[in-house]
Coordinates of C-alpha atoms and ligand atoms in Angstrom, one line a residue:
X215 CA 0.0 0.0 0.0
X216 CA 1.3 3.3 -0.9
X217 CA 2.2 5.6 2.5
X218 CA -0.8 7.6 3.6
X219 CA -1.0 11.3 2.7
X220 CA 1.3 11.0 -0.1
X221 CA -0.5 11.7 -3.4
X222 CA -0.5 9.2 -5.8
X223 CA 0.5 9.9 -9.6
X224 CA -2.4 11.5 -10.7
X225 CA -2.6 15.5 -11.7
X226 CA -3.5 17.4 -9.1
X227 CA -6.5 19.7 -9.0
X228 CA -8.7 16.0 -10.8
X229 CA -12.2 16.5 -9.5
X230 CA -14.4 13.7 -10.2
X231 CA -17.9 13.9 -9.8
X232 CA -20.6 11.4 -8.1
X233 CA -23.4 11.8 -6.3
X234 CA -23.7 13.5 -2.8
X235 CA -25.7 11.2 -1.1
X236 CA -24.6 12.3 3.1
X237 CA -23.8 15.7 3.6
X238 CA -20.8 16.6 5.1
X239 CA -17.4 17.4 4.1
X240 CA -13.7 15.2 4.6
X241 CA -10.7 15.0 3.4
X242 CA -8.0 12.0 3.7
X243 CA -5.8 9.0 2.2
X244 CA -8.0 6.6 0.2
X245 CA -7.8 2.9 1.0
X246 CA -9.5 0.6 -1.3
X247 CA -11.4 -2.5 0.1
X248 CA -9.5 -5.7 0.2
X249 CA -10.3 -8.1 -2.6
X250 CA -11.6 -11.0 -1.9
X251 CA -9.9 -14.5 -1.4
X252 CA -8.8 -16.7 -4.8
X253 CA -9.5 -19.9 -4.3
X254 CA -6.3 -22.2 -4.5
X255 CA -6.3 -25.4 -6.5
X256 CA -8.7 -28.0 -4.9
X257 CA -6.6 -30.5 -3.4
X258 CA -7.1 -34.2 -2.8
X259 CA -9.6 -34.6 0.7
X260 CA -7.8 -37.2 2.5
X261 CA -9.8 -36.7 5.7
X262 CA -13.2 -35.6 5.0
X263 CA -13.9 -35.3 8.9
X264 CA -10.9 -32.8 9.2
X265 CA -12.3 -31.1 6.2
X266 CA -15.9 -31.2 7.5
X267 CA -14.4 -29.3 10.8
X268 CA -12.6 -26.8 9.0
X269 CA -15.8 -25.8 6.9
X270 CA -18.4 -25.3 10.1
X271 CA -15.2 -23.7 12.0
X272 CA -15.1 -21.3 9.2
X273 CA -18.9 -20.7 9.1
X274 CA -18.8 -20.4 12.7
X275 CA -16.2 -17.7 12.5
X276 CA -18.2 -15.4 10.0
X277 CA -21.2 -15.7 12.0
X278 CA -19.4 -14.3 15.5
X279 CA -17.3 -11.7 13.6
X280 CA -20.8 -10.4 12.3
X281 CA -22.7 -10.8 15.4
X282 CA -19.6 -8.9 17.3
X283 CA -20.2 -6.2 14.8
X284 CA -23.5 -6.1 15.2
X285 CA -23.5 -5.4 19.2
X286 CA -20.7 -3.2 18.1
X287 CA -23.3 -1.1 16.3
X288 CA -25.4 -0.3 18.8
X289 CA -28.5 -1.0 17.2
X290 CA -30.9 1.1 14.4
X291 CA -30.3 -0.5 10.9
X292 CA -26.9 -1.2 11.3
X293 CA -27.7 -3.9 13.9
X294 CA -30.2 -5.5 12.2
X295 CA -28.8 -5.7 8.9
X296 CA -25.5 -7.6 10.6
X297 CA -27.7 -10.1 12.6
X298 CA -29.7 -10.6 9.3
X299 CA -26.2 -11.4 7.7
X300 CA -25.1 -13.2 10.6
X301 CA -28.5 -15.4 10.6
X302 CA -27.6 -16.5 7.0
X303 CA -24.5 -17.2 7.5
X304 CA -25.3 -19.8 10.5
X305 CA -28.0 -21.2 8.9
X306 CA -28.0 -24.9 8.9
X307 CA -28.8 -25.6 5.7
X308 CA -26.1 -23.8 4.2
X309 CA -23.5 -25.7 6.4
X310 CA -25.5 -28.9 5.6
X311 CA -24.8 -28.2 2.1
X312 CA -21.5 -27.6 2.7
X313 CA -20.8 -30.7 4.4
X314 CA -22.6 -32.9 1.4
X315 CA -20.1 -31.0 -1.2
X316 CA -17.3 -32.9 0.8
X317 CA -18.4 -35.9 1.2
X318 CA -18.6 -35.6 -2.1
X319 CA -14.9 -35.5 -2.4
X320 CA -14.5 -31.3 -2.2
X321 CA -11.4 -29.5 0.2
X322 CA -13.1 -26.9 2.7
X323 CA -12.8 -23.7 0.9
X324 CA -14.3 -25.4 -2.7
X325 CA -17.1 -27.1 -0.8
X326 CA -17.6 -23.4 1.3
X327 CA -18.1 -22.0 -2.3
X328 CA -20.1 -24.4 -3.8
X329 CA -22.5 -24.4 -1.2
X330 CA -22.8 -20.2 -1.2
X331 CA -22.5 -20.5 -4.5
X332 CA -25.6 -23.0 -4.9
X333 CA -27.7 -20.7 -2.5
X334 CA -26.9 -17.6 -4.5
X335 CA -28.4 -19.4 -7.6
X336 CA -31.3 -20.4 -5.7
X337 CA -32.1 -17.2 -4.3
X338 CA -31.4 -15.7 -7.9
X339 CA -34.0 -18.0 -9.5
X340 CA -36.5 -16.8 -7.2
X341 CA -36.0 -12.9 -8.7
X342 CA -37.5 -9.3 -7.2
X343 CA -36.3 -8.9 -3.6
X344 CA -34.8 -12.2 -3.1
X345 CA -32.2 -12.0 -6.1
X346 CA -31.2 -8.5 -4.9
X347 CA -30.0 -10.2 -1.5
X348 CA -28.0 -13.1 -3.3
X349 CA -25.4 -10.0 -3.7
X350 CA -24.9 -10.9 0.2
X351 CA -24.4 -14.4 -0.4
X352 CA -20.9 -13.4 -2.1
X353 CA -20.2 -11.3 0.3
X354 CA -20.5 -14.0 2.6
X355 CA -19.1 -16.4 0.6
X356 CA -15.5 -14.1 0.5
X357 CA -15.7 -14.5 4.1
X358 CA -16.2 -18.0 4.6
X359 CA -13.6 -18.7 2.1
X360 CA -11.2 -16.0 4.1
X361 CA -11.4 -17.9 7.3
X362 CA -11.3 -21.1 5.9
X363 CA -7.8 -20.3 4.2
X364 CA -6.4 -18.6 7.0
X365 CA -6.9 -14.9 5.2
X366 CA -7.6 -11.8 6.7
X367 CA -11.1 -10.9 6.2
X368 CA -11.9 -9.5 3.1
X369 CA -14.0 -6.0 3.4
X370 CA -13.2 -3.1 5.5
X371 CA -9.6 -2.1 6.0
X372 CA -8.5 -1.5 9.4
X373 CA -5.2 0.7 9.0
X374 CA -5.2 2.4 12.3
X375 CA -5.5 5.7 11.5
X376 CA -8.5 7.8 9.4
X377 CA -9.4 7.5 6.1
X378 CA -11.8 7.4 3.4
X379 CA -13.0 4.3 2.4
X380 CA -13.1 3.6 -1.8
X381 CA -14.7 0.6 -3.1
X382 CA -16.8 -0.4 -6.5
X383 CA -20.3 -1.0 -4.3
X384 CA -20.5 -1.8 -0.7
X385 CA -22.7 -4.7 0.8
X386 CA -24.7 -3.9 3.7
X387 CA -22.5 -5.7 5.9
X388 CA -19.5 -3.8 5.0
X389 CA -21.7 -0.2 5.2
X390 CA -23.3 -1.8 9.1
X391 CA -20.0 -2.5 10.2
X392 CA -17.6 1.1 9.4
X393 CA -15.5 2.1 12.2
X394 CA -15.2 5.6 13.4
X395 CA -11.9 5.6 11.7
X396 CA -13.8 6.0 8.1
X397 CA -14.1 9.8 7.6
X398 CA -16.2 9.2 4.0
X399 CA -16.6 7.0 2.0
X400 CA -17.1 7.0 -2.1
X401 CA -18.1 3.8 -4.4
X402 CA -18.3 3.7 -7.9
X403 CA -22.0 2.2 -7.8
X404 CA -25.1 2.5 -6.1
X405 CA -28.1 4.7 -5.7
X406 CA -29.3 7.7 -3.8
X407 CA -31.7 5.2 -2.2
X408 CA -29.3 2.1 -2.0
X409 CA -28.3 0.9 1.4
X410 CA -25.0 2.5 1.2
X411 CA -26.6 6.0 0.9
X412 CA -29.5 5.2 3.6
X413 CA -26.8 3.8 6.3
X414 CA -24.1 6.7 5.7
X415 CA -26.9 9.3 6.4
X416 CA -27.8 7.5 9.4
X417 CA -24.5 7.7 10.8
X418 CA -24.2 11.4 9.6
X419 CA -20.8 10.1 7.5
X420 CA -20.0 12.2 4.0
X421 CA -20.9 9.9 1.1
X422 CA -20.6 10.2 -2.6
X423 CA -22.2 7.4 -4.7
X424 CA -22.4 6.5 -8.5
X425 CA -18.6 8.3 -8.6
X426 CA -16.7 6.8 -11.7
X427 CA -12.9 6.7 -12.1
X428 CA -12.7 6.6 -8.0
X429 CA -11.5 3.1 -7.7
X430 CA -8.7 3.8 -10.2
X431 CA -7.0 5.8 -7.4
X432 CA -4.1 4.1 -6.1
X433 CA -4.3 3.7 -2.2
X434 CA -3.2 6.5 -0.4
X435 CA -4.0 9.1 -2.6
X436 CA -5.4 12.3 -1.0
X437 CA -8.8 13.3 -1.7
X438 CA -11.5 15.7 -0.4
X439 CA -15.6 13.9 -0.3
X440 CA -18.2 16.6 -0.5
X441 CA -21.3 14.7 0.5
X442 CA -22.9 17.2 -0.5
X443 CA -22.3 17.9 -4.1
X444 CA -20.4 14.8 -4.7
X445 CA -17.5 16.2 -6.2
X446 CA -14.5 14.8 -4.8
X447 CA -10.9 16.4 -5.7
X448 CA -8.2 14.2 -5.9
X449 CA -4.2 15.3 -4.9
X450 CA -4.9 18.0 -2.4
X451 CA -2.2 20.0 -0.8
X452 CA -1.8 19.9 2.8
X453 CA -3.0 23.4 3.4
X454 CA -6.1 22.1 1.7
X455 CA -6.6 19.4 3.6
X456 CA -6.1 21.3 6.8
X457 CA -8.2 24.5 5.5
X458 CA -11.1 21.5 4.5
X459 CA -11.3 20.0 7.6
X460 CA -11.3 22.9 9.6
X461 CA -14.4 24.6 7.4
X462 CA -16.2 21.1 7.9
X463 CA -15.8 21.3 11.6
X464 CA -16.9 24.8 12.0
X465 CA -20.1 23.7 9.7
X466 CA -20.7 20.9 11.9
X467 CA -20.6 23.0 15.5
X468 CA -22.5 25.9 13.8
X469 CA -25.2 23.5 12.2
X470 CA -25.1 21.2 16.1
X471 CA -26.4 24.6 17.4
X472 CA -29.3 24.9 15.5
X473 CA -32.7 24.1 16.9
X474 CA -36.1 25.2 17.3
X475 CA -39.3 24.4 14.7
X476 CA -38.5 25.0 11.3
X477 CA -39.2 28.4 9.9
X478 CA -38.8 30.4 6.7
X479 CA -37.0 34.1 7.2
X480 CA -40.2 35.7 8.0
X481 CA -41.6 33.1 10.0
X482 CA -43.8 31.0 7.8
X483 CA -43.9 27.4 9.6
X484 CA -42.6 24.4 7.9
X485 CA -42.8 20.5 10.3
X486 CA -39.4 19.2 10.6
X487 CA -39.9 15.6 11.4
X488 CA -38.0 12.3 11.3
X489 CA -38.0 9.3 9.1
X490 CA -37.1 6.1 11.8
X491 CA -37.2 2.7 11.4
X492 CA -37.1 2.3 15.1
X493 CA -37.0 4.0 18.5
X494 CA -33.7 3.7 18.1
X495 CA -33.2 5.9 15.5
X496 CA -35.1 9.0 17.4
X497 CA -32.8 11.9 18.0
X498 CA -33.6 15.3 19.8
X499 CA -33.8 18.7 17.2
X500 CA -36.5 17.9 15.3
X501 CA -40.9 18.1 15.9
X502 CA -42.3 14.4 15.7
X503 CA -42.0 11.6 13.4
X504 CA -43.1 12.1 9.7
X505 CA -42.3 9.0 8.9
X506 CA -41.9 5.7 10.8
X507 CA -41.5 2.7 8.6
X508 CA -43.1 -0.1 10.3
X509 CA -41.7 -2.8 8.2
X510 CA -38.3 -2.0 9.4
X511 CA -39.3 -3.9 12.5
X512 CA -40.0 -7.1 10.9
X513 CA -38.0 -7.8 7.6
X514 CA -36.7 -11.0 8.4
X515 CA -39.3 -12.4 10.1
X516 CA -41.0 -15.8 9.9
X517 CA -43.8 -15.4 11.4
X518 CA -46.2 -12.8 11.7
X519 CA -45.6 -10.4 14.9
X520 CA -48.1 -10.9 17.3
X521 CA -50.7 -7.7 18.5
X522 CA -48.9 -7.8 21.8
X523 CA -45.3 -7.6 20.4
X524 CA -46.6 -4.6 17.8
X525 CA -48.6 -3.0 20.7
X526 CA -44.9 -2.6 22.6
X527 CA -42.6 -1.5 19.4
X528 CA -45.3 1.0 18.7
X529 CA -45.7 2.4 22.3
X530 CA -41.5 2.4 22.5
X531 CA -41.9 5.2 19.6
X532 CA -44.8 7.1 20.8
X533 CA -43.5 7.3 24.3
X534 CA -40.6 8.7 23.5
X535 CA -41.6 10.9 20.4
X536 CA -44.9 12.7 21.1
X537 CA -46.6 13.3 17.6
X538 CA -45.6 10.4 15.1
X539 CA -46.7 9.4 11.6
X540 CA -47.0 5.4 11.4
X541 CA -46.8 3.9 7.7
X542 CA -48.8 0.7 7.7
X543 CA -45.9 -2.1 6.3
X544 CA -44.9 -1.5 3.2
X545 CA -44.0 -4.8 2.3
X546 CA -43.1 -5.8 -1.3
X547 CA -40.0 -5.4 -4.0
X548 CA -36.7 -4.3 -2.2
X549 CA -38.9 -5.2 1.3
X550 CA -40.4 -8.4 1.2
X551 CA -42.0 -9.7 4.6
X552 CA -41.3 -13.1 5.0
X553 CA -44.2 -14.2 7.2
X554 CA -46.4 -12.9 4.5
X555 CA -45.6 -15.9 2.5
X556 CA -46.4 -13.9 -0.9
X557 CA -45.5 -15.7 -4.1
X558 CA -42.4 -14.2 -6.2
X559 CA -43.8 -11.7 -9.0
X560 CA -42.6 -11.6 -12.7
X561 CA -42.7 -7.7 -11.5
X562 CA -42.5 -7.4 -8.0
X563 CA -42.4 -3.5 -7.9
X564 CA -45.6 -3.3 -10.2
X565 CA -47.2 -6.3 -8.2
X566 CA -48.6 -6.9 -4.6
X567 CA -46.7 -4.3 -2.7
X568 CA -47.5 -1.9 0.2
X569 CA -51.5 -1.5 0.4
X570 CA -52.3 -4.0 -2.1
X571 CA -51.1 -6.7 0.2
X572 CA -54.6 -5.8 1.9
X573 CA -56.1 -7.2 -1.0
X574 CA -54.0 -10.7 -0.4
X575 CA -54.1 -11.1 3.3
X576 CA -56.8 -8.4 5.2
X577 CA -56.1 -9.7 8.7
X578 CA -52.2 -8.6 8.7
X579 CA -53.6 -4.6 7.9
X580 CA -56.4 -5.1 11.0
X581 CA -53.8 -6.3 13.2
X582 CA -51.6 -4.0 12.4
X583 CA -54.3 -0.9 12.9
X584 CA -55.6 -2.7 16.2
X585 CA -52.4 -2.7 17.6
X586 CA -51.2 1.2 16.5
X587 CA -54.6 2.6 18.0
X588 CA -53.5 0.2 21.4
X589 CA -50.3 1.5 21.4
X590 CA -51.6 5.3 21.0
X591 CA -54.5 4.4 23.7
X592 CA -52.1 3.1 26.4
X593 CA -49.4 6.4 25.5
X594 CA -51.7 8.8 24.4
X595 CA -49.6 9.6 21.4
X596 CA -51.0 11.7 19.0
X597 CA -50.1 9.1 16.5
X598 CA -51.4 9.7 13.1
X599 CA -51.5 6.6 10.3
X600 CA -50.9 6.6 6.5
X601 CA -50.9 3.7 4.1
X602 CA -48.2 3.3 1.8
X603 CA -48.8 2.8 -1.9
X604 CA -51.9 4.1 -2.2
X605 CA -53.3 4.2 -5.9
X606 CA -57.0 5.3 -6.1
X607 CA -59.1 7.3 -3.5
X608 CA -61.7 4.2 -3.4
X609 CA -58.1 2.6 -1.8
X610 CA -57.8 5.6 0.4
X611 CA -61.3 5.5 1.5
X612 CA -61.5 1.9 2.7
X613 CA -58.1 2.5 4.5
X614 CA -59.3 5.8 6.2
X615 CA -62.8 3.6 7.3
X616 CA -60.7 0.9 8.7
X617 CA -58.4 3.4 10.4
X618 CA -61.4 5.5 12.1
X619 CA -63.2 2.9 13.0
X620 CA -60.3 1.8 15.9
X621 CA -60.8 5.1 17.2
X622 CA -57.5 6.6 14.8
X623 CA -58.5 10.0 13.9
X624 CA -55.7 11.6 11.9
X625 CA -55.4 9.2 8.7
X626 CA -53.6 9.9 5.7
X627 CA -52.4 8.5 2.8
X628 CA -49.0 8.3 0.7
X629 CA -48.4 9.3 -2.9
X630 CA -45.8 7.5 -4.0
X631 CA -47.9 7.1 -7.3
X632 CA -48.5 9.0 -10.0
X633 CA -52.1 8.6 -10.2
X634 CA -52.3 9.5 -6.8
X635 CA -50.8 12.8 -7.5
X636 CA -52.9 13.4 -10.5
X637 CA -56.3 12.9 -8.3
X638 CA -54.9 14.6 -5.0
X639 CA -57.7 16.4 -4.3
X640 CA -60.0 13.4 -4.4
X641 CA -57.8 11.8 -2.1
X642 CA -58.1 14.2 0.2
X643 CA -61.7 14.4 0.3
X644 CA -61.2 10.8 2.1
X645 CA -57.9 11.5 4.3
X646 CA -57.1 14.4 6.8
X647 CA -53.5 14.7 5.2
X648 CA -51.4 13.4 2.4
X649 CA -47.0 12.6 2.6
X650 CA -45.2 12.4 -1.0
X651 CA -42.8 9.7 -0.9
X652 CA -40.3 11.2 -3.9
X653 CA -38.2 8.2 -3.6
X654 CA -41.2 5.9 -5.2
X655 CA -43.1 9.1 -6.7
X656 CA -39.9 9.6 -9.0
X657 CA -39.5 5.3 -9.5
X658 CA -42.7 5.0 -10.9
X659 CA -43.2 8.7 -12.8
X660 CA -39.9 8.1 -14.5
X661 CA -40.0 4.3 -15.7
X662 CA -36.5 4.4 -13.3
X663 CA -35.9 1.3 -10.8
X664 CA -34.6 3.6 -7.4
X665 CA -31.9 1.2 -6.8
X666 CA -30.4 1.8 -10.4
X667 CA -27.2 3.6 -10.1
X668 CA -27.0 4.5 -14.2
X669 CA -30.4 6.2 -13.9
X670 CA -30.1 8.6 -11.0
X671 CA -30.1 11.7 -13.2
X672 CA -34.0 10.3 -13.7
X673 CA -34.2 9.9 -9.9
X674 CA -33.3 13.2 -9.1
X675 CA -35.7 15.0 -7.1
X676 CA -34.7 18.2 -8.8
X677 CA -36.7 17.2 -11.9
X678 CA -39.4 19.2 -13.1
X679 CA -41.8 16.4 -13.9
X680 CA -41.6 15.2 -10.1
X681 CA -41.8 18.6 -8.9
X682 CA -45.2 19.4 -10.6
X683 CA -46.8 16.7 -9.1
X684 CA -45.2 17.9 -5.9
X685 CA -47.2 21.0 -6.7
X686 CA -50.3 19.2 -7.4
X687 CA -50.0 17.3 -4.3
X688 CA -49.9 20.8 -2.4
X689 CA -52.5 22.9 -4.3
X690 CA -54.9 20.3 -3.3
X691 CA -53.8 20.3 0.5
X692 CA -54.3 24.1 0.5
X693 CA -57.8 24.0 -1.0
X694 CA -59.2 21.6 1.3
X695 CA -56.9 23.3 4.1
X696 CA -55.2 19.8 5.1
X697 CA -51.9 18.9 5.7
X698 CA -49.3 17.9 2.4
X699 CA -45.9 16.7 3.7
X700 CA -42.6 15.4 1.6
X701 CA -41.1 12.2 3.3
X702 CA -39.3 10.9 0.8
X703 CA -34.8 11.3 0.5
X704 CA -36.0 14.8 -1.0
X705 CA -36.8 16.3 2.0
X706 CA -33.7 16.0 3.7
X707 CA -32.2 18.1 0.3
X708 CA -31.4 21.3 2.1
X709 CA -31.2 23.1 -1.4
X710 CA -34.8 21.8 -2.1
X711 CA -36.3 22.5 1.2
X712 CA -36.9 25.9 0.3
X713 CA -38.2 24.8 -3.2
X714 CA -40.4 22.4 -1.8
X715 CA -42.1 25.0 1.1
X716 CA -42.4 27.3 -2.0
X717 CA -44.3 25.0 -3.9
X718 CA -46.9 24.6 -1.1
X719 CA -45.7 21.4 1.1
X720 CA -45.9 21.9 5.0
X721 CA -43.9 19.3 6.4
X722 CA -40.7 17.8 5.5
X723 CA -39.4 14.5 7.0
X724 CA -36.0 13.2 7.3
X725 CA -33.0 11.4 8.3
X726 CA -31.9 12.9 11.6
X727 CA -28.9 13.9 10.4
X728 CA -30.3 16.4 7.6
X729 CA -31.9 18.1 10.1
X730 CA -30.1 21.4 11.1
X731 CA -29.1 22.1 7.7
X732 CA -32.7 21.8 6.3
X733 CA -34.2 24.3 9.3
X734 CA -30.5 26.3 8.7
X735 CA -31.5 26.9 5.4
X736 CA -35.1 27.4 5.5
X737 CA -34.4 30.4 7.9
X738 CA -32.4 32.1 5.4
X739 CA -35.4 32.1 2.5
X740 CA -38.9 34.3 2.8
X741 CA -42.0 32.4 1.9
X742 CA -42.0 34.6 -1.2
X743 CA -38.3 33.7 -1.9
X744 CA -39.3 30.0 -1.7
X745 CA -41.9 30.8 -4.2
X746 CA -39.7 32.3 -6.4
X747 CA -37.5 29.5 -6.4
X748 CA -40.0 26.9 -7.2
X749 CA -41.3 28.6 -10.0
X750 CA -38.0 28.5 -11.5
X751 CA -37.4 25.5 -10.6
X752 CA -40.6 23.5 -12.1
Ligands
PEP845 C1 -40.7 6.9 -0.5 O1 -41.0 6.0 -1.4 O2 -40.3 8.0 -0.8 C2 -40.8 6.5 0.9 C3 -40.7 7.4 1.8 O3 -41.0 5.2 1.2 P1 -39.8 4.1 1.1 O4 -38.5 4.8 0.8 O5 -39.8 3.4 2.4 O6 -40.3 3.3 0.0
MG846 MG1 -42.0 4.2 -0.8

């Protein structure tokens, strides 16, 4: 590895661009992610029980390095996505496999890849959701075959000193697991909506996605990560590093002071809320919960929560955060609930996803309401619901009956559709409030899969198309004088906050993180100013 600091041969003053997908700025020595193991030759097995041991020691070494990492993370997503790994990677079946491939005459580390190898395929065939995950069966797989050869484990670097982590994608083990010595971290894949983007905001760490040429750099190569803008400049001078990290620090004390309810300059109110996935991931600074995604709490389940065990991970929220926004699960696609049991789909994001589950399996949406207006009883919350998906306002009516009749008063509903959008107002005649989720809105009004790093310029929330919908959404809420929040990645855009408040929207709702600069820069903009800008802007 080259030494740290010391530029590599590349001209200085290179900016390459990505996209900024975690604000924040750093600067630092790249280090690339270790590549994973090459398998050796197979050799001849002349004791298959020896062989045998060495593959379940090897399994049972993944699956305590991931579990360490996972109490290491101290729960919210990162947790749960290494116990998830770590859950696969000590499942019996898989070792079982393993053991059969030598018996049938393979060394350790060949019958460790076969096996993974034979899940991946079988969790390929099965396509949507499933097929996205057998992505983690390789990563798995490199670590199995790591331990089993006597290899440091391939992923993240541990140098011992900061950096910024470089690699082509990163798995969601890899993105759960960073240590405080990454400073940023840049791949040369992925989405604004991919895991990778979603864990770095959690964990407030500058990320820049989509960024080609970045893992041509040589290790050790000094570059500067605007999370941000995404433009990272490569062979800085000291003095720039220094004069980088100093302006970053200042940003982050100066944006750590900020507090209060969101305002324009003259006092115009916008909601600040928070997008969780747990109680876990509540933070101080901000007004409520815009957003809480249910289905967070049970992705890899087997079996259906009970109402008791919902009753409690609903009242942990509302205890603790006052006025909350529950999304009914939003099963389906990139978040398939396994105790549903649903059948794979030719099309799984065009299929049986979010509310049209309800048209499946009924009981799992009455549970669900049953134990939210429980959970608000026994708390007095003022805990408002909203279904997910929602395509016609017959589908918004029958969810907003079902909702009031357990005593839930504030029901809305989400457009992540764009037939939703179009016929706003007629939604709203059946809901008390409506929340844009721009990460689906722009998905489905584009034609543009959200995890597809090639099409993020047709994801971008800047585009006029989504915008007027946006604007659609909001005209309607003012006529019928009802709420119109954006919980989607958007709101969390500080240079679109004021665009969307200018268009008409009256909450925003967000990664904790995004926070102070969204109220920061909402206090520097009139109403009229915000109006100006979204005029230009759609
Ligand atoms: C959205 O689609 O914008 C949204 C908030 O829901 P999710 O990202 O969970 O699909
Ligand atoms: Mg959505």
């Amino acid at each position: 590895m080259a030494d740290p600091g010391r530029p590599a041969e590349v001209p200085p003053d290179t900016e390459l661009a990505g996209l900024g997908v975690s604000q924040g700025r750093a600067a630092g020595p790249v280090i690339r992610m270790a590549p994973p193991p090459v398998l050796p030759s197979p050799r001849q097995v002349a004791d298959p029980a020896a062989e045998s041991a060495a593959v379940v020691k090897a399994l049972e070494s993944v699956t305590a390095d991931l579990r360490q990492r996972g109490a290491l993370a101290g729960g919210g997503d990162a947790a749960e996505i290494l116990d998830a790994l770590a859950m696969i990677a000590d499942d019996p079946m898989l070792r079982e496999d393993a053991e059969a491939a030598v018996r049938g005459g393979l060394d350790a580390p060949h019958a460790l890849d076969a096996a993974f190898t034979h899940h991946r395929e079988t969790l390929a065939a099965l396509g949507g959701y499933l097929a996205e995950r057998a992505a983690d069966l390789d990563d798995l797989k490199h670590r199995a075959v790591a331990a089993c050869l006597g290899l440091p484990m391939p992923g993240i670097p541990a140098p011992g000193h900061p950096y910024i982590l470089v690699a082509e994608d990163l798995s969601p083990a890899d993105t759960a697991g960073l240590g405080t010595d990454v400073v940023a971290l840049v791949t040369e894949k992925g989405g604004p909506t991919s895991h990778t983007a979603i864990l770095a905001r959690g964990r407030g760490l500058p990320a820049v996605v989509a960024c080609a040429g970045i893992t041509a750099l040589a290790d050790g190569t000094v570059i500067s990560v605007d999370g941000k803008t995404g433009q990272v400049g490569v062979g800085l001078t000291d003095e720039a590093v220094a004069e980088l990290r100093r302006s970053d620090r200042e940003e982050r004390a100066r944006l750590a002071n900020s507090s209060g309810p969101g305002r324009t300059a003259d006092g115009h109110p916008v909601k600040l809320l928070l997008n969780i996935g747990s109680a876990a991931d509540l933070r101080p600074g901000a007004e409520g919960v815009g957003l809480f995604r249910t289905e967070f709490l049970f992705l890899d389940r087997k079996q259906e929560p009970s109402f008791e065990e919902q009753v409690a991970a609903y009242a942990e929220v509302f205890a603790r955060a006052g006025t909350v926004v529950v999304r009914t699960l939003d099963a389906g696609t990139d978040k398939p609930l396994p105790f549903l049991g649903l059948p794979p789909e030719p099309n799984p994001a065009l299929g049986i996803r979010g509310l049209r589950v309800d048209r499946v399996l009924p009981a799992v949406l009455d549970t669900q309401l049953d134990a939210i207006a429980e959970a608000a009883r026994a708390t007095g919350a003022d805990a408002w619901v909203m279904a997910p998906m929602v395509t016609t306002p017959a589908e918004a009516a029958g969810f907003a009956r079902r909702a009031r009749a357990r005593g839930l008063t504030r029901v809305g509903a989400m457009v992540e559709v764009p037939a939703a959008a179009l016929l706003a107002d007629r939604l709203l005649a059946e809901v008390d409030f409506l929340s844009i989720g721009t990460n689906d809105l722009s998905q489905y009004t584009f034609a543009a899969d959200r995890q597809h790093p090639g099409l993020a310029d047709l994801l971008d929330p800047w585009q006029p198309a989504l915008l007027k919908l946006i604007a659609a959404c909001a005209d309607a809420g003012r006529a019928a004088g009802k709420p119109v929040g954006v919980c989607g990645e958007a709101a969390g855009d500080p240079r679109l906050a004021p665009v969307l408040v200018g268009l008409g929207v009256t909450s925003l709702s967000m990664a904790a993180v995004c926070v102070p600069s969204v109220r920061e820069e909402l206090s520097q903009h009139s109403l009229e100013e915000c109006r100006e800008l979204a005029a230009l802007a759609r």
